[in-house]
mmCIF file of C-alpha atoms in Angstrom:
data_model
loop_
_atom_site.group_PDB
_atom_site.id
_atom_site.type_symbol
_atom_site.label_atom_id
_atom_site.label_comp_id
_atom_site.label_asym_id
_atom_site.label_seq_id
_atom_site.Cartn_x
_atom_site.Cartn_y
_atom_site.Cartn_z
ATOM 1 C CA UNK N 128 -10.045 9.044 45.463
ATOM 2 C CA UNK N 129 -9.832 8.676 41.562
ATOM 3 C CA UNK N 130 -11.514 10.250 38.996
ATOM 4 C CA UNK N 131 -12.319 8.593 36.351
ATOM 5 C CA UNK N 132 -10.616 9.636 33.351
ATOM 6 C CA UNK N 133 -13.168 10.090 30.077
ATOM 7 C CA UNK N 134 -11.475 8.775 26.812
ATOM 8 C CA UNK N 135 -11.930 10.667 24.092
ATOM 9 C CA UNK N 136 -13.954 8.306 21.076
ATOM 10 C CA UNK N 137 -12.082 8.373 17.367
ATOM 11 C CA UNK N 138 -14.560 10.076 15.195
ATOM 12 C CA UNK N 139 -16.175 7.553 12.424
ATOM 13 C CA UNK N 140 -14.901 8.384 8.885
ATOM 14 C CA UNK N 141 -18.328 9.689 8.575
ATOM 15 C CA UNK N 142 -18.135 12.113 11.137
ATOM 16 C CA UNK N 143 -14.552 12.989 10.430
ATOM 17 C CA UNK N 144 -15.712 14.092 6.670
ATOM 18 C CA UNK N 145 -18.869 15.556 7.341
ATOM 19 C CA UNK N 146 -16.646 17.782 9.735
ATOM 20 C CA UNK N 147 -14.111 18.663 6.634
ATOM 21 C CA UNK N 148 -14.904 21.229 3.899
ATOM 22 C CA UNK N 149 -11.714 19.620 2.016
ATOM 23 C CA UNK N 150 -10.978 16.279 1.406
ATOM 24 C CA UNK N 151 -8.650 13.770 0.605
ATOM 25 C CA UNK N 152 -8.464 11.493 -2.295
ATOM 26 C CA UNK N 153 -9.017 8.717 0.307
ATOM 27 C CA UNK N 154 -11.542 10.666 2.157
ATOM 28 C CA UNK N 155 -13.357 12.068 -1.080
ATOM 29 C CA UNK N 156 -13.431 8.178 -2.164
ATOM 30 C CA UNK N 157 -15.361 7.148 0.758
ATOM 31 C CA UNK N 158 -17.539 10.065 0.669
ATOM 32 C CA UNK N 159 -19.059 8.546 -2.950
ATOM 33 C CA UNK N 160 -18.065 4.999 -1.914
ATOM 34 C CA UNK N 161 -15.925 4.269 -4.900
ATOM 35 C CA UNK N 162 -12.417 4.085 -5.214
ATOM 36 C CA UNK N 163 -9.716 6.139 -4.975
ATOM 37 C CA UNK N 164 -8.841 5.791 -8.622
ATOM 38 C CA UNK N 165 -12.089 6.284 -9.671
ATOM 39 C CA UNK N 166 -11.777 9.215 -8.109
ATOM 40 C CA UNK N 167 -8.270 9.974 -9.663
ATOM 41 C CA UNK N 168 -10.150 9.330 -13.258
ATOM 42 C CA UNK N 169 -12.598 11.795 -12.884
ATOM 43 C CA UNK N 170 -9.884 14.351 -11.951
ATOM 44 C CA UNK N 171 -7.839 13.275 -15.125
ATOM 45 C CA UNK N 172 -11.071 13.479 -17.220
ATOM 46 C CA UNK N 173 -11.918 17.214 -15.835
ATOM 47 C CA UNK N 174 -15.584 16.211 -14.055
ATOM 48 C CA UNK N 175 -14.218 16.898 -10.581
ATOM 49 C CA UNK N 176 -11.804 19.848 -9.860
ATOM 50 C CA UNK N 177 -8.897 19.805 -7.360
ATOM 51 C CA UNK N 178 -7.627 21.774 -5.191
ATOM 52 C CA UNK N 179 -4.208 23.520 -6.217
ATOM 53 C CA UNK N 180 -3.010 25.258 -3.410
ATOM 54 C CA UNK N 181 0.973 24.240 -3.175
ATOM 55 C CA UNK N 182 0.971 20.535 -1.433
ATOM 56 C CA UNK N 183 1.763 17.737 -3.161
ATOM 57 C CA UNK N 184 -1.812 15.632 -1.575
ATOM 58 C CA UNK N 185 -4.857 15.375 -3.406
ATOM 59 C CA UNK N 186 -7.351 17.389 -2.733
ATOM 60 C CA UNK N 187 -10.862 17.512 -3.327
ATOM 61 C CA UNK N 188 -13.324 20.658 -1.852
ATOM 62 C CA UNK N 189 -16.293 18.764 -0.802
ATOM 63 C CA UNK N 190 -18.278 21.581 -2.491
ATOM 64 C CA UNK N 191 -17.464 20.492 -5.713
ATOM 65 C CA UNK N 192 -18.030 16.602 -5.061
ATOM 66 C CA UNK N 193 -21.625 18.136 -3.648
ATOM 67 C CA UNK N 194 -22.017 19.520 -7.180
ATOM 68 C CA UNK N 195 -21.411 16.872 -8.998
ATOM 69 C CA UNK N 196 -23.733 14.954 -7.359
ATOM 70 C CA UNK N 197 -26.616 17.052 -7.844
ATOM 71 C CA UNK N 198 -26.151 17.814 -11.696
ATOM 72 C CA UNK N 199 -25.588 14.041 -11.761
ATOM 73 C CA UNK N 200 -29.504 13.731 -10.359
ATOM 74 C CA UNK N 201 -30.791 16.337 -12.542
ATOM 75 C CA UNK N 202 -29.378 14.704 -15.681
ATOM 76 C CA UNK N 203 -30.906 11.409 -14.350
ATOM 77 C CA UNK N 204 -34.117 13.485 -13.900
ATOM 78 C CA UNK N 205 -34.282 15.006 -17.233
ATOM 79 C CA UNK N 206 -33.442 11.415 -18.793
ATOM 80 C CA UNK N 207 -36.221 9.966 -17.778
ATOM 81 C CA UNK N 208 -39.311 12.678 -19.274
#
């Protein structure tokens, strides 16, 4: 008798970020669904911080890409009164 042998499913790039608390340039690109340079621009321009910790990646703390969108709502909020 054989058992049957469960594969194990490749987690969506949705699931894989909402599982990260760090993120790559790629990853924090699809998290705001622009590009990666886009991305790379608003590091250069000092809106989104990275993370410095000795690799030579990208990388992003989804914290701070969290933060930016909520300011980003509350200027849009305070635009409009």
């Amino acid at each position: 008798k054989m058992k049957a042998v469960k594969e194990k499913k490749k987690p969506s790039i949705v699931e894989l970020i909402n599982s990260k608390r760090v993120l790559t340039l790629k990853e924090a690109a699809e998290y705001l669904s622009i590009s990666p340079w886009s991305i790379r621009k608003m590091i250069w321009a000092g809106v989104l911080p990275r993370l410095d910790i000795g690799v030579r990646k990208i990388l992003i703390d989804k914290a701070d890409i969290d933060f930016l969108i909520e300011r980003s709502k509350i200027r849009e909020l305070f635009r409009h009164n």
